[in-house]
């Protein structure tokens, strides 16, 4: 059973198929053009990135991979972010700019959190449960 209560997020997760991408961002990430955006940013820090990512990971039937920018690994919070993704493969993109280009090209939807730390962005690639 999904832990997601937000109707728009639930709908997008239900539409996502194998190799589709869900973009989850911090509050400072620029809104990608021509990609629907669900705003969860209320005030700085609310809703946190990790809460949203963990809810999505637990709601999808399978995860192919999580994609991040190289800069994310340099953040002080990297150990907790890395453990949050459990055993899912992590693919590191060579720069934040390249990450944004990939997100613009591949993301079905953007979910903008209220996360107030830089480089807290990821692309979740949906897997296949079989």
mmCIF file of C-alpha atoms in Angstrom, residues 13-75:
data_model
loop_
_atom_site.group_PDB
_atom_site.id
_atom_site.type_symbol
_atom_site.label_atom_id
_atom_site.label_comp_id
_atom_site.label_asym_id
_atom_site.label_seq_id
_atom_site.Cartn_x
_atom_site.Cartn_y
_atom_site.Cartn_z
ATOM 1 C CA UNK A 13 3.534 7.408 -9.707
ATOM 2 C CA UNK A 14 0.641 5.360 -11.075
ATOM 3 C CA UNK A 15 1.375 6.571 -14.615
ATOM 4 C CA UNK A 16 5.109 5.924 -14.412
ATOM 5 C CA UNK A 17 6.375 2.827 -16.154
ATOM 6 C CA UNK A 18 9.683 1.053 -16.582
ATOM 7 C CA UNK A 19 12.514 3.529 -17.333
ATOM 8 C CA UNK A 20 10.362 6.604 -16.640
ATOM 9 C CA UNK A 21 11.954 9.246 -14.393
ATOM 10 C CA UNK A 22 10.564 11.173 -11.412
ATOM 11 C CA UNK A 23 12.546 14.325 -10.514
ATOM 12 C CA UNK A 24 12.654 15.281 -6.830
ATOM 13 C CA UNK A 25 14.347 18.601 -6.067
ATOM 14 C CA UNK A 26 15.350 20.981 -3.332
ATOM 15 C CA UNK A 27 13.680 24.388 -3.008
ATOM 16 C CA UNK A 28 16.324 26.173 -5.093
ATOM 17 C CA UNK A 29 16.221 23.960 -8.164
ATOM 18 C CA UNK A 30 15.014 25.835 -11.257
ATOM 19 C CA UNK A 31 11.629 24.669 -12.445
ATOM 20 C CA UNK A 32 12.138 22.675 -15.658
ATOM 21 C CA UNK A 33 10.145 24.043 -18.578
ATOM 22 C CA UNK A 34 7.371 21.929 -20.079
ATOM 23 C CA UNK A 35 7.457 19.412 -17.212
ATOM 24 C CA UNK A 36 4.600 19.424 -14.697
ATOM 25 C CA UNK A 37 5.744 20.559 -11.248
ATOM 26 C CA UNK A 38 4.196 19.657 -7.911
ATOM 27 C CA UNK A 39 5.200 22.232 -5.310
ATOM 28 C CA UNK A 40 5.584 20.924 -1.768
ATOM 29 C CA UNK A 41 7.772 23.817 -0.622
ATOM 30 C CA UNK A 42 5.865 25.634 2.123
ATOM 31 C CA UNK A 43 8.665 27.304 4.090
ATOM 32 C CA UNK A 44 12.413 26.582 4.169
ATOM 33 C CA UNK A 45 12.889 22.969 5.243
ATOM 34 C CA UNK A 46 9.241 21.945 4.880
ATOM 35 C CA UNK A 47 8.610 19.455 3.235
ATOM 36 C CA UNK A 48 12.094 17.835 3.518
ATOM 37 C CA UNK A 49 13.710 16.084 0.553
ATOM 38 C CA UNK A 50 14.378 12.833 2.412
ATOM 39 C CA UNK A 51 10.741 12.442 3.497
ATOM 40 C CA UNK A 52 9.514 12.793 -0.091
ATOM 41 C CA UNK A 53 12.164 10.492 -1.568
ATOM 42 C CA UNK A 54 11.605 7.782 1.048
ATOM 43 C CA UNK A 55 7.839 7.899 0.469
ATOM 44 C CA UNK A 56 8.298 7.589 -3.293
ATOM 45 C CA UNK A 57 10.811 4.752 -2.989
ATOM 46 C CA UNK A 58 8.444 2.815 -0.731
ATOM 47 C CA UNK A 59 5.466 3.426 -3.045
ATOM 48 C CA UNK A 60 6.911 2.316 -6.377
ATOM 49 C CA UNK A 61 6.840 -1.423 -7.126
ATOM 50 C CA UNK A 62 10.453 -1.356 -8.363
ATOM 51 C CA UNK A 63 13.349 1.083 -8.714
ATOM 52 C CA UNK A 64 15.793 0.751 -11.591
ATOM 53 C CA UNK A 65 18.235 3.367 -10.282
ATOM 54 C CA UNK A 66 18.653 6.721 -8.582
ATOM 55 C CA UNK A 67 20.527 9.417 -10.513
ATOM 56 C CA UNK A 68 22.349 12.294 -8.812
ATOM 57 C CA UNK A 69 24.839 15.028 -9.697
ATOM 58 C CA UNK A 70 28.448 14.592 -8.593
ATOM 59 C CA UNK A 71 28.120 17.673 -6.359
ATOM 60 C CA UNK A 72 25.587 15.827 -4.195
ATOM 61 C CA UNK A 73 28.331 13.480 -2.972
ATOM 62 C CA UNK A 74 30.311 16.470 -1.653
ATOM 63 C CA UNK A 75 27.521 17.677 0.636
#
